[in-house]
Coordinates of C-alpha atoms in Angstrom, one line a residue:
Chain A
X142 CA 4.6 -120.1 105.3
X143 CA 4.1 -117.8 108.2
X144 CA 1.1 -116.3 109.9
X145 CA -0.1 -114.4 112.9
X146 CA -3.3 -113.9 114.8
X147 CA -4.1 -111.1 117.1
X148 CA -5.9 -112.2 120.3
X149 CA -6.9 -111.2 123.8
X150 CA -4.0 -111.2 126.1
X151 CA -3.7 -112.6 129.6
X152 CA -4.5 -109.2 131.0
X153 CA -7.7 -107.4 130.1
X154 CA -5.9 -104.2 129.1
X155 CA -3.5 -105.7 126.6
X156 CA -3.2 -107.6 123.3
X157 CA -1.6 -110.9 122.4
X158 CA -0.2 -112.3 119.2
X159 CA -0.1 -116.0 118.2
X160 CA 2.6 -116.6 115.6
X161 CA 3.6 -119.6 113.6
X162 CA 6.1 -120.2 110.8
X163 CA 8.2 -122.9 109.2
X164 CA 11.5 -121.3 109.9
X165 CA 12.9 -119.1 112.6
X166 CA 13.5 -116.1 110.4
X167 CA 9.9 -116.3 109.2
X168 CA 8.7 -116.5 112.8
X169 CA 10.6 -113.3 113.6
X170 CA 9.1 -111.7 110.5
X171 CA 5.6 -112.8 111.3
X172 CA 5.9 -111.5 114.9
X173 CA 7.0 -108.1 113.5
X174 CA 4.2 -108.0 110.9
X175 CA 1.7 -108.9 113.6
X176 CA 3.0 -106.2 116.0
X177 CA 2.7 -103.6 113.3
X178 CA -0.8 -104.8 112.5
X179 CA -1.6 -104.0 116.2
X180 CA 0.0 -100.6 116.0
X181 CA -1.3 -99.5 112.6
X182 CA -4.4 -101.7 111.9
X183 CA -4.8 -102.9 108.4
X184 CA -4.3 -100.8 105.3
X185 CA -1.6 -100.1 102.8
X186 CA 0.3 -96.8 102.4
X187 CA 2.3 -96.2 99.2
X188 CA 5.4 -94.3 100.1
X189 CA 9.1 -94.2 99.4
X190 CA 11.2 -96.7 101.3
X191 CA 14.8 -96.8 102.5
X192 CA 17.1 -99.5 103.8
X193 CA 18.0 -100.2 107.4
X194 CA 20.2 -103.0 108.8
X195 CA 20.5 -104.2 112.3
X196 CA 22.2 -107.0 114.2
X197 CA 21.1 -108.2 117.6
X198 CA 22.6 -110.8 120.0
X199 CA 21.0 -112.6 123.0
X200 CA 21.5 -115.7 125.1
X201 CA 18.3 -117.4 124.0
X202 CA 16.0 -117.2 121.0
X203 CA 13.2 -116.1 123.3
X204 CA 15.3 -113.1 124.4
X205 CA 16.3 -112.5 120.8
X206 CA 12.6 -112.3 119.8
X207 CA 12.0 -109.8 122.6
X208 CA 15.0 -107.7 121.6
X209 CA 13.9 -107.8 118.0
X210 CA 10.4 -106.6 118.7
X211 CA 11.7 -104.1 121.3
X212 CA 14.1 -102.7 118.7
X213 CA 11.2 -102.2 116.3
X214 CA 9.1 -100.5 118.9
X215 CA 12.1 -98.2 119.6
X216 CA 12.6 -97.4 115.9
X217 CA 8.9 -96.6 115.5
X218 CA 8.6 -94.5 118.7
X219 CA 11.9 -92.6 118.3
X220 CA 12.2 -92.4 114.5
X221 CA 8.8 -93.3 113.1
X222 CA 10.3 -96.2 111.1
X223 CA 8.1 -99.0 109.9
X224 CA 9.6 -102.0 108.1
X225 CA 7.7 -103.0 105.0
X226 CA 10.1 -105.8 103.8
X227 CA 12.3 -108.1 105.7
X228 CA 15.4 -110.1 104.9
X229 CA 16.3 -111.8 108.2
X230 CA 18.9 -114.4 109.2
X231 CA 18.8 -116.0 112.6
X232 CA 21.8 -117.9 114.0
X233 CA 20.7 -120.4 116.6
X234 CA 24.1 -122.0 117.6
X235 CA 25.7 -120.8 120.8
X236 CA 25.0 -117.1 121.2
X237 CA 21.9 -116.3 119.3
X238 CA 22.1 -113.6 116.6
X239 CA 19.7 -111.9 114.3
X240 CA 21.0 -110.1 111.2
X241 CA 18.3 -108.0 109.5
X242 CA 18.2 -106.0 106.3
X243 CA 14.9 -104.1 106.2
X244 CA 13.1 -102.0 103.7
X245 CA 11.4 -99.3 105.7
X246 CA 9.1 -96.3 105.4
X247 CA 8.4 -93.4 107.8
X248 CA 5.1 -93.1 109.6
X249 CA 3.3 -89.9 108.8
X250 CA 1.2 -88.8 111.9
X251 CA -0.4 -86.1 109.8
X252 CA -1.5 -88.3 107.0
X253 CA -2.3 -91.6 108.6
X254 CA -3.7 -93.0 111.9
X255 CA -2.3 -95.5 114.2
X256 CA -4.6 -97.7 116.4
X257 CA -2.5 -98.7 119.4
X258 CA 0.6 -97.5 121.2
X259 CA 2.7 -100.5 122.4
X260 CA 4.6 -99.7 125.5
X261 CA 6.7 -102.8 125.6
X262 CA 7.0 -106.5 124.7
X263 CA 6.4 -108.7 127.8
X264 CA 8.0 -111.9 128.8
X265 CA 4.6 -113.2 129.8
X266 CA 4.6 -116.9 128.9
X267 CA 6.8 -116.2 125.9
X268 CA 8.4 -119.4 124.6
X269 CA 9.3 -120.4 121.1
X270 CA 8.5 -124.0 120.5
X271 CA 9.0 -126.4 117.5
X272 CA 6.1 -128.8 117.3
X273 CA 7.7 -131.0 114.7
X274 CA 6.0 -129.1 111.9
X275 CA 6.5 -125.5 112.6
X276 CA 7.7 -122.9 115.1
X277 CA 5.0 -121.4 117.3
X278 CA 5.0 -118.7 120.0
X279 CA 2.6 -116.3 121.7
X280 CA 3.7 -112.8 122.4
X281 CA 1.9 -110.4 124.7
X282 CA 2.3 -106.6 124.4
X283 CA 1.7 -104.1 127.1
X284 CA -0.5 -101.3 125.7
Chain B
X1445 CA -4.8 -123.0 142.5
X1446 CA -3.9 -120.6 145.3
X1447 CA -6.4 -120.5 148.1
X1448 CA -7.1 -117.5 150.3
X1449 CA -9.0 -117.2 153.6
X1450 CA -11.0 -114.3 155.0
X1451 CA -9.4 -113.1 158.2
X1452 CA -11.6 -110.0 158.9
X1453 CA -14.1 -107.7 157.2
X1454 CA -12.6 -106.7 153.8
X1455 CA -9.3 -108.6 154.3
X1456 CA -8.4 -112.0 152.7
X1457 CA -5.1 -113.7 153.3
X1458 CA -2.9 -116.2 151.4
X1459 CA -0.9 -117.8 154.1
X1460 CA 2.9 -118.2 153.9
X1461 CA 2.7 -121.9 153.2
X1462 CA 0.4 -121.6 150.2
X1463 CA 3.5 -121.4 147.9
X1464 CA 7.0 -122.6 148.6
X1465 CA 9.4 -119.7 149.2
X1466 CA 6.9 -117.2 150.5
X1467 CA 8.6 -114.9 153.1
X1468 CA 5.4 -113.2 154.2
X1469 CA 1.6 -113.8 153.7
X1470 CA -0.2 -112.0 150.9
X1471 CA -3.3 -109.9 151.8
X1472 CA -6.1 -109.0 149.4
X1473 CA -8.0 -105.9 150.5
X1474 CA -11.4 -106.0 148.9
X1475 CA -15.2 -106.4 149.7
X1476 CA -17.8 -109.1 149.5
X1477 CA -19.0 -107.5 146.3
X1478 CA -15.6 -107.3 144.6
X1479 CA -13.8 -110.4 145.9
X1480 CA -15.5 -112.8 143.4
X1481 CA -13.9 -110.8 140.6
X1482 CA -10.4 -111.4 141.8
X1483 CA -9.0 -114.1 139.4
X1484 CA -6.5 -116.8 140.1
X1485 CA -3.7 -114.9 138.2
X1486 CA -3.9 -112.1 140.7
X1487 CA -3.5 -114.6 143.6
X1488 CA -0.6 -116.3 141.8
X1489 CA 1.1 -113.0 141.1
X1490 CA 0.8 -111.6 144.6
X1491 CA 2.0 -114.8 146.1
X1492 CA 5.1 -114.7 143.8
X1493 CA 5.7 -111.1 145.1
X1494 CA 5.6 -112.5 148.7
X1495 CA 8.6 -114.7 147.7
X1496 CA 10.9 -111.8 146.8
X1497 CA 13.8 -111.3 149.3
X1498 CA 13.5 -108.6 151.9
X1499 CA 9.7 -108.2 151.7
X1500 CA 8.2 -106.9 154.9
X1501 CA 4.9 -107.8 156.6
X1502 CA 2.6 -108.6 153.6
X1503 CA 2.4 -108.5 149.8
X1504 CA -0.8 -106.4 149.3
X1505 CA -3.5 -106.2 146.7
X1506 CA -5.6 -103.0 146.7
X1507 CA -9.4 -103.3 146.0
X1508 CA -9.0 -102.3 142.3
X1509 CA -6.5 -105.2 141.7
X1510 CA -6.4 -107.0 138.5
X1511 CA -3.8 -109.1 136.7
X1512 CA -0.7 -107.4 135.4
X1513 CA 2.9 -108.5 134.6
X1514 CA 5.0 -109.6 137.5
X1515 CA 3.0 -107.7 140.2
X1516 CA -0.7 -107.5 139.8
X1517 CA -2.0 -104.0 139.0
X1518 CA -3.0 -102.7 142.4
X1519 CA 0.0 -104.5 144.0
X1520 CA 2.0 -103.0 146.9
X1521 CA 5.1 -104.4 148.4
X1522 CA 7.8 -102.9 150.7
X1523 CA 11.3 -104.2 150.7
X1524 CA 14.1 -103.6 153.3
X1525 CA 16.4 -100.9 151.9
X1526 CA 19.4 -103.0 152.8
X1527 CA 18.4 -106.6 152.3
X1528 CA 15.6 -106.2 149.8
X1529 CA 15.2 -106.0 146.1
X1530 CA 13.9 -103.6 143.5
X1531 CA 11.8 -105.0 140.6
X1532 CA 10.7 -103.2 137.4
X1533 CA 7.7 -105.5 137.5
X1534 CA 6.6 -103.8 140.7
X1535 CA 6.5 -100.4 139.1
X1536 CA 5.3 -101.1 135.6
X1537 CA 6.4 -100.1 132.1
X1538 CA 4.8 -96.7 132.4
X1539 CA 6.9 -95.4 135.2
X1540 CA 5.1 -92.7 137.2
X1541 CA 1.9 -93.0 135.4
X1542 CA -0.2 -90.8 137.6
X1543 CA -3.1 -88.4 138.1
X1544 CA -3.3 -84.7 138.4
X1545 CA -6.4 -82.9 139.5
X1546 CA -6.9 -79.2 138.9
X1547 CA -9.6 -76.9 140.3
X1548 CA -11.3 -73.9 138.6
X1549 CA -13.6 -71.1 139.8
X1550 CA -16.0 -72.1 137.0
X1551 CA -19.3 -73.8 137.3
X1552 CA -20.9 -76.2 134.9
X1553 CA -23.3 -73.5 133.8
X1554 CA -20.4 -71.2 133.0
X1555 CA -18.4 -73.7 131.0
X1556 CA -21.2 -75.3 129.0
X1557 CA -21.5 -72.5 126.3
X1558 CA -17.8 -72.6 125.7
X1559 CA -17.3 -76.4 126.2
X1560 CA -16.8 -77.3 122.5
X1561 CA -14.4 -74.4 122.0
X1562 CA -12.3 -75.3 125.0
X1563 CA -12.2 -79.0 124.1
X1564 CA -11.2 -78.2 120.6
X1565 CA -8.4 -75.9 121.9
X1566 CA -7.2 -78.5 124.4
X1567 CA -7.2 -81.2 121.7
X1568 CA -5.3 -78.9 119.3
X1569 CA -2.6 -77.8 121.7
X1570 CA -2.0 -80.9 123.8
X1571 CA -0.8 -83.6 121.4
X1572 CA -2.3 -87.1 121.9
X1573 CA -2.4 -90.4 120.1
X1574 CA 0.2 -92.7 118.7
X1575 CA 3.3 -91.1 117.3
X1576 CA 2.4 -87.6 118.6
X1577 CA 5.2 -85.1 119.4
X1578 CA 5.2 -82.6 122.1
X1579 CA 5.4 -78.8 121.8
X1580 CA 8.4 -78.5 124.1
X1581 CA 11.5 -78.7 122.0
X1582 CA 14.4 -80.1 124.0
X1583 CA 18.0 -80.8 123.3
X1584 CA 19.7 -83.6 125.2
X1585 CA 21.2 -81.2 127.7
X1586 CA 17.8 -79.8 128.6
X1587 CA 16.1 -83.2 128.6
X1588 CA 18.7 -84.3 131.1
X1589 CA 17.9 -81.3 133.3
X1590 CA 14.2 -82.1 133.1
X1591 CA 14.7 -85.8 134.1
X1592 CA 16.9 -84.7 137.0
X1593 CA 14.9 -81.8 138.3
X1594 CA 11.2 -82.8 137.3
X1595 CA 8.7 -80.0 138.1
X1596 CA 11.5 -77.6 139.2
X1597 CA 12.7 -77.7 135.6
X1598 CA 9.2 -76.7 134.6
X1599 CA 9.2 -73.7 137.0
X1600 CA 12.6 -72.6 135.7
X1601 CA 11.2 -72.5 132.2
X1602 CA 7.9 -70.8 132.9
X1603 CA 5.7 -74.0 132.9
X1604 CA 5.0 -74.0 136.6
X1605 CA 4.4 -71.8 139.6
X1606 CA 5.4 -72.4 143.2
X1607 CA 2.0 -73.8 144.2
X1608 CA 2.2 -76.5 141.5
X1609 CA 5.4 -77.9 143.0
X1610 CA 4.0 -77.6 146.5
X1611 CA 1.0 -79.7 145.5
X1612 CA 2.8 -82.4 143.7
X1613 CA 4.1 -85.6 145.3
X1614 CA 7.5 -84.9 146.7
X1615 CA 7.5 -81.5 145.0
X1616 CA 7.6 -83.2 141.6
X1617 CA 11.1 -84.5 142.1
X1618 CA 12.3 -88.0 143.1
X1619 CA 15.8 -87.6 144.4
X1620 CA 18.6 -90.0 143.2
X1621 CA 17.9 -89.5 139.5
X1622 CA 21.0 -90.0 137.4
X1623 CA 20.9 -89.6 133.6
X1624 CA 24.0 -91.7 133.3
X1625 CA 21.8 -94.7 134.2
X1626 CA 19.5 -94.0 131.2
X1627 CA 20.1 -95.5 127.8
X1628 CA 20.4 -93.5 124.6
X1629 CA 17.4 -95.3 123.3
X1630 CA 15.3 -94.2 126.2
X1631 CA 16.4 -90.6 125.6
X1632 CA 15.6 -90.9 121.9
X1633 CA 12.1 -92.2 122.6
X1634 CA 11.4 -89.6 125.3
X1635 CA 13.0 -86.4 124.1
X1636 CA 10.2 -85.4 121.7
X1637 CA 7.3 -86.5 123.8
X1638 CA 7.3 -83.9 126.6
X1639 CA 3.8 -82.4 126.8
X1640 CA 2.0 -85.4 125.2
X1641 CA -0.9 -87.4 126.6
X1642 CA -0.1 -90.6 124.9
X1643 CA -2.9 -93.1 124.1
X1644 CA -4.5 -96.2 125.6
X1645 CA -6.3 -95.3 128.9
X1646 CA -4.6 -91.8 129.1
X1647 CA -6.8 -88.8 129.0
X1648 CA -7.6 -85.2 129.9
X1649 CA -11.1 -84.8 131.4
X1650 CA -13.2 -81.8 132.2
X1651 CA -15.5 -82.8 135.1
X1652 CA -17.8 -81.2 137.6
X1653 CA -19.0 -81.7 141.1
X1654 CA -22.6 -82.8 141.1
X1655 CA -24.6 -82.1 144.3
X1656 CA -24.6 -85.7 145.3
X1657 CA -20.9 -86.0 144.7
X1658 CA -19.8 -84.0 147.7
X1659 CA -19.1 -86.4 150.6
X1660 CA -16.9 -84.5 153.0
X1661 CA -17.4 -80.7 152.5
X1662 CA -14.9 -79.7 155.1
X1663 CA -12.0 -81.6 153.5
X1664 CA -13.2 -80.7 150.0
X1665 CA -12.9 -77.0 151.0
X1666 CA -9.4 -77.5 152.2
X1667 CA -8.5 -79.0 148.8
X1668 CA -10.2 -76.1 147.0
X1669 CA -13.5 -77.7 146.1
X1670 CA -15.9 -75.1 147.4
X1671 CA -18.5 -74.3 144.7
X1672 CA -21.7 -76.1 143.7
X1673 CA -21.3 -77.6 140.2
X1674 CA -17.6 -76.7 140.3
X1675 CA -15.5 -77.6 137.3
X1676 CA -12.3 -79.5 137.7
X1677 CA -9.8 -81.1 135.3
X1678 CA -8.2 -84.5 135.6
X1679 CA -5.0 -85.4 133.7
X1680 CA -3.9 -89.1 133.5
X1681 CA -0.6 -89.9 131.8
X1682 CA 3.0 -90.9 132.6
X1683 CA 6.6 -90.9 131.4
X1684 CA 5.7 -92.1 127.8
X1685 CA 8.2 -93.9 125.7
X1686 CA 11.1 -92.8 128.0
X1687 CA 9.8 -94.8 130.9
X1688 CA 8.7 -97.8 128.7
X1689 CA 12.3 -98.1 127.4
X1690 CA 13.9 -97.8 130.8
X1691 CA 11.7 -100.7 132.1
X1692 CA 12.5 -102.7 128.9
X1693 CA 16.2 -102.1 129.3
X1694 CA 16.4 -103.1 133.0
X1695 CA 14.1 -106.1 132.8
X1696 CA 16.6 -107.5 130.3
X1697 CA 19.5 -106.7 132.6
X1698 CA 17.8 -108.1 135.7
X1699 CA 16.8 -111.4 133.9
X1700 CA 20.4 -111.9 132.7
X1701 CA 21.9 -111.2 136.1
X1702 CA 19.4 -113.2 138.3
X1703 CA 21.9 -116.1 138.7
X1704 CA 24.7 -113.7 139.6
X1705 CA 22.5 -112.4 142.5
X1706 CA 21.3 -115.8 143.4
X1707 CA 17.7 -114.9 142.8
X1708 CA 15.2 -117.5 141.7
X1709 CA 13.1 -116.2 138.8
X1710 CA 9.5 -117.4 139.1
X1711 CA 8.2 -115.0 136.4
X1712 CA 10.5 -113.1 134.0
X1713 CA 8.3 -110.1 134.5
X1714 CA 9.2 -110.2 138.2
X1715 CA 12.9 -110.1 137.6
X1716 CA 14.6 -108.2 140.4
X1717 CA 18.0 -107.1 141.7
X1718 CA 19.2 -106.3 145.3
X1719 CA 18.5 -102.6 146.0
X1720 CA 22.1 -102.1 147.0
X1721 CA 23.7 -103.8 144.0
X1722 CA 25.1 -101.8 141.1
X1723 CA 22.2 -102.9 138.9
X1724 CA 19.6 -102.2 141.5
X1725 CA 21.1 -98.7 142.1
X1726 CA 21.3 -98.0 138.4
X1727 CA 17.6 -99.0 137.8
X1728 CA 16.5 -96.8 140.8
X1729 CA 18.4 -93.9 139.3
X1730 CA 16.9 -94.4 135.9
X1731 CA 13.4 -94.9 137.4
X1732 CA 13.8 -91.6 139.2
X1733 CA 14.6 -90.0 135.9
X1734 CA 11.5 -91.4 134.4
X1735 CA 9.4 -90.4 137.4
X1736 CA 10.7 -86.8 137.2
X1737 CA 10.0 -86.7 133.5
X1738 CA 6.4 -87.8 134.1
X1739 CA 5.9 -85.1 136.8
X1740 CA 7.3 -82.6 134.2
X1741 CA 5.0 -84.0 131.5
X1742 CA 1.9 -83.5 133.6
X1743 CA 3.1 -80.0 134.6
X1744 CA 3.8 -79.0 131.0
X1745 CA 0.3 -80.2 130.1
X1746 CA -1.1 -78.1 133.0
X1747 CA 0.6 -75.1 131.5
X1748 CA -1.1 -75.8 128.1
X1749 CA -4.5 -76.2 129.9
X1750 CA -4.1 -72.8 131.5
X1751 CA -3.2 -71.2 128.1
X1752 CA -6.2 -72.8 126.5
X1753 CA -8.6 -71.6 129.2
X1754 CA -7.1 -68.1 129.0
X1755 CA -7.6 -68.0 125.2
X1756 CA -11.2 -69.2 125.3
X1757 CA -12.3 -67.2 128.4
X1758 CA -10.3 -64.1 127.7
X1759 CA -9.0 -63.8 131.3
X1760 CA -5.9 -64.9 133.1
X1761 CA -5.7 -68.4 134.5
X1762 CA -5.3 -67.0 138.0
X1763 CA -8.7 -65.3 137.8
X1764 CA -10.1 -68.6 136.6
X1765 CA -8.7 -70.3 139.7
X1766 CA -6.9 -72.9 137.6
X1767 CA -4.8 -74.4 140.4
X1768 CA -3.3 -77.8 140.9
X1769 CA -5.1 -79.6 143.7
X1770 CA -2.5 -82.4 143.7
X1771 CA -0.5 -84.7 141.5
X1772 CA 0.2 -88.3 142.5
X1773 CA 2.2 -91.2 141.0
X1774 CA 0.6 -94.6 140.8
X1775 CA 3.4 -96.6 139.2
X1776 CA 6.5 -96.0 141.3
X1777 CA 8.9 -97.2 144.0
X1778 CA 9.7 -94.8 146.9
X1779 CA 12.0 -94.9 149.9
X1780 CA 9.8 -94.4 153.0
X1781 CA 10.2 -95.1 156.7
X1782 CA 7.8 -97.5 158.6
X1783 CA 7.9 -99.3 161.9
X1784 CA 8.6 -103.0 161.6
X1785 CA 8.4 -105.0 164.8
X1786 CA 8.4 -101.6 166.6
X1787 CA 11.6 -100.4 165.0
X1788 CA 11.8 -97.7 162.3
X1789 CA 13.0 -99.2 159.0
X1790 CA 13.8 -97.6 155.7
X1791 CA 11.8 -99.5 153.0
X1792 CA 11.5 -99.3 149.3
X1793 CA 7.7 -99.3 148.7
X1794 CA 6.7 -100.5 145.3
X1795 CA 3.3 -99.2 144.2
X1796 CA 2.1 -100.6 140.9
X1797 CA -1.4 -99.3 140.1
X1798 CA -1.5 -98.0 143.7
X1799 CA -1.3 -94.5 145.2
X1800 CA 0.3 -93.0 148.2
X1801 CA -2.2 -92.4 151.0
X1802 CA -0.5 -90.3 153.7
X1803 CA -2.7 -89.1 156.5
X1804 CA -2.9 -85.9 158.5
X1805 CA 0.3 -84.6 160.1
X1806 CA 2.6 -86.5 157.7
X1807 CA 5.5 -84.1 156.9
X1808 CA 5.3 -85.2 153.2
X1809 CA 1.8 -83.8 152.9
X1810 CA 1.8 -80.2 151.7
X1811 CA 1.4 -77.8 154.6
X1812 CA -1.9 -76.5 153.2
X1813 CA -3.4 -80.0 153.4
X1814 CA -1.6 -81.3 156.5
X1815 CA -4.7 -81.2 158.7
X1816 CA -6.7 -83.1 156.2
X1817 CA -4.2 -85.6 154.8
X1818 CA -2.8 -86.0 151.3
X1819 CA -5.2 -85.8 148.4
X1820 CA -5.6 -89.1 146.6
X1821 CA -6.8 -88.8 143.0
X1822 CA -8.5 -91.8 141.5
X1823 CA -9.5 -92.2 137.8
X1824 CA -12.6 -94.1 136.9
X1825 CA -13.6 -94.9 133.4
X1826 CA -14.2 -92.0 131.0
X1827 CA -17.9 -92.5 131.5
X1828 CA -17.8 -92.3 135.2
X1829 CA -15.3 -89.6 136.1
X1830 CA -12.8 -89.3 138.9
X1831 CA -12.9 -89.5 142.7
X1832 CA -11.0 -87.5 145.3
X1833 CA -10.0 -89.2 148.5
X1834 CA -8.0 -88.1 151.5
X1835 CA -5.0 -90.2 152.8
X1836 CA -5.3 -91.7 156.3
X1837 CA -3.0 -92.6 159.2
X1838 CA -4.6 -96.0 159.1
X1839 CA -3.1 -96.6 155.6
X1840 CA 0.3 -95.5 156.9
X1841 CA 0.0 -97.8 160.0
X1842 CA -1.3 -100.9 158.2
X1843 CA -0.8 -100.7 154.4
X1844 CA 2.5 -98.9 153.8
X1845 CA 0.6 -95.7 153.2
X1846 CA -1.0 -97.0 150.1
X1847 CA -4.4 -97.1 148.5
X1848 CA -6.2 -97.7 145.1
X1849 CA -5.4 -95.9 141.8
X1850 CA -8.5 -96.5 139.6
X1851 CA -11.5 -98.7 139.2
X1852 CA -9.7 -101.6 137.6
X1853 CA -10.4 -103.1 134.2
X1854 CA -12.6 -106.2 134.0
X1855 CA -13.2 -106.7 130.3
X1856 CA -10.7 -107.2 127.4
X1857 CA -10.4 -104.7 124.5
X1858 CA -12.0 -107.1 122.0
X1859 CA -14.9 -107.9 124.4
X1860 CA -15.5 -104.2 124.9
X1861 CA -15.6 -103.6 121.1
X1862 CA -18.2 -106.4 120.8
X1863 CA -20.5 -104.5 123.1
X1864 CA -19.9 -101.0 121.7
X1865 CA -18.0 -99.4 118.8
X1866 CA -16.1 -96.2 119.3
X1867 CA -18.5 -94.1 117.2
X1868 CA -21.5 -95.6 119.1
X1869 CA -19.9 -94.8 122.4
X1870 CA -19.0 -91.2 121.4
X1871 CA -22.7 -90.7 120.3
X1872 CA -24.0 -92.3 123.4
X1873 CA -21.8 -90.2 125.7
X1874 CA -22.9 -87.1 123.8
X1875 CA -26.5 -87.9 124.6
X1876 CA -25.5 -88.0 128.3
X1877 CA -23.9 -84.6 127.9
X1878 CA -20.3 -85.8 127.7
X1879 CA -18.3 -84.4 124.8
X1880 CA -15.6 -86.8 123.6
X1881 CA -12.7 -85.8 121.3
X1882 CA -10.2 -88.6 120.4
X1883 CA -7.3 -89.2 118.1
X1884 CA -8.5 -92.8 117.8
X1885 CA -12.1 -93.7 117.5
X1886 CA -11.5 -97.5 117.5
X1887 CA -9.6 -97.4 120.8
X1888 CA -12.4 -95.2 122.3
X1889 CA -14.7 -98.3 122.2
X1890 CA -12.0 -100.3 124.0
X1891 CA -12.1 -97.9 126.9
X1892 CA -15.9 -97.9 127.4
X1893 CA -17.2 -97.7 131.0
X1894 CA -18.5 -101.3 130.8
X1895 CA -14.8 -102.5 130.6
X1896 CA -14.1 -101.3 134.1
X1897 CA -15.3 -102.1 137.6
X1898 CA -17.9 -99.8 139.1
X1899 CA -15.8 -97.0 140.8
X1900 CA -18.5 -96.6 143.5
X1901 CA -18.1 -100.3 144.6
X1902 CA -14.3 -99.9 144.7
X1903 CA -14.6 -96.5 146.5
X1904 CA -16.8 -98.1 149.2
X1905 CA -14.4 -100.9 149.8
X1906 CA -11.5 -98.4 150.2
X1907 CA -13.5 -96.2 152.5
X1908 CA -14.6 -99.2 154.7
X1909 CA -11.0 -100.5 155.0
X1910 CA -9.7 -97.1 155.9
X1911 CA -7.2 -97.1 153.0
X1912 CA -8.4 -93.5 152.3
X1913 CA -11.5 -91.4 152.9
X1914 CA -13.8 -90.5 150.0
X1915 CA -14.1 -86.7 149.8
X1916 CA -15.9 -86.1 146.4
X1917 CA -17.0 -87.8 143.2
X1918 CA -16.9 -85.8 140.0
X1919 CA -18.9 -86.4 136.8
X1920 CA -17.3 -86.0 133.3
X1921 CA -18.5 -83.4 130.9
X1922 CA -15.7 -83.7 128.3
X1923 CA -13.0 -86.2 127.6
X1924 CA -9.9 -85.8 125.4
X1925 CA -8.3 -89.2 124.7
X1926 CA -5.2 -90.2 122.9

């Protein structure tokens, strides 16, 4: 099970996201779903999808999560790509790796509205923790 | 909890011993009215800045300071160009976010009958909101030219005239830009966004000078503010996704390389590298590319504004007097020279949510303004309009030539929405005679005036401290928001 909750951030101008999940791939997926809920708001658009794969590597899972969300911001900003289904694998031993196979759609600025533009994912107090029951983290976005 | 002590009127200090590793004290420039609103996070952040290597004199907070990432917003710090560091957290994700103010020959009475038409035309021709694409089509070669040359690229392509460049900070070009230091991702994010406003707190406003708004008529006249009820335009935006990606890229590099440079990371958003190191040099070169792109972006928007006014008023923009008053960056790092212990020193001044404030006779001030000092343009909330200040020699002598950038946010987005929804705010502003056009009605509520400090309180503090001199206050009549 995974879930996210959008909250006030530490700065008054920005938005935070509390995320929890039973596994690391689910945590990464919930963080991405929460981020796109901030960008797009709620609502469902029926459109054609296409596949996209990506592989990321970082020295820590915290950095890997930042790289993952930053990659999705880049894909949205540069190519208007929005993931709608996720198949993620996170390798936590040694160098951390994420392998993602995504089903995506393209944002249509003429046909749909977005609510927020995210400039970047911040490092602000970002730390993934395992509380014995599930993974948790809080991500803050600069708007 | 970090404690500060008042040392003189408007100046509070966090002494060097307040946090281990501080190289200099931190100073908070404020007023008795504003100081209770400075929260602990601002004090913690500015004292972290005081711990960075090579910092000179003080880490400074301007009167509009509020908490940010790494540096507080409204944070200023100057680092020795040889022994100091450069930090993306001291510049912000939106590199060269800034303000441009344009004058017109029009009065409020003259624009009122055509206000809706001009707002609709501006909204149609200047893309705003999330995912918007600009009207300037660039290939990679042209985009590289724009990021290297800034406003000069605009002039070459018919988007600017000589006086625009003359009245832009450093002529609209930060030297040292090198596109080789910019990632492909940054180029891909930025290449289609030239000429877009963006979203969040970015806007294009039509404002006018109310009778009570004129504070210093002589300086105002030098800046081109010389009519009762004169209409002006304020443009607030930056380098868009291009700058955001550059900041993201280099924060990652700097965090990974901190141990290599022997830098202690107190806050990953405050990651830094020595200015003279290969990483520091590369970030500076990339930051300069983003700064130039932002100058070009505001210039291209200026061109669109002129076209829109020409269409609606049926006369050339020159007859309408649509001239740039000035364009200033408020998220940037600049090499400048100051006297430290009586000796001239080249410093890299980081201004994050802070504006240059150069006084009379400074060679960087355009010749037409040199007697008055550099224009400083300050955005309030969309309900309160902008303020025009003049830079001072006191700011140069005491505060690394720096001043405020805005009124400073005090309320979160969700708090603001609990007080007023976007549609309610739009209707309320219409009743006050302010026409609002937005790509995003929800976000409009998040930017309500109640979410910001009172710009008059902040302006008074700035004036009293001598950071800059208030020249005029403008009142909004229309706002286009992303």
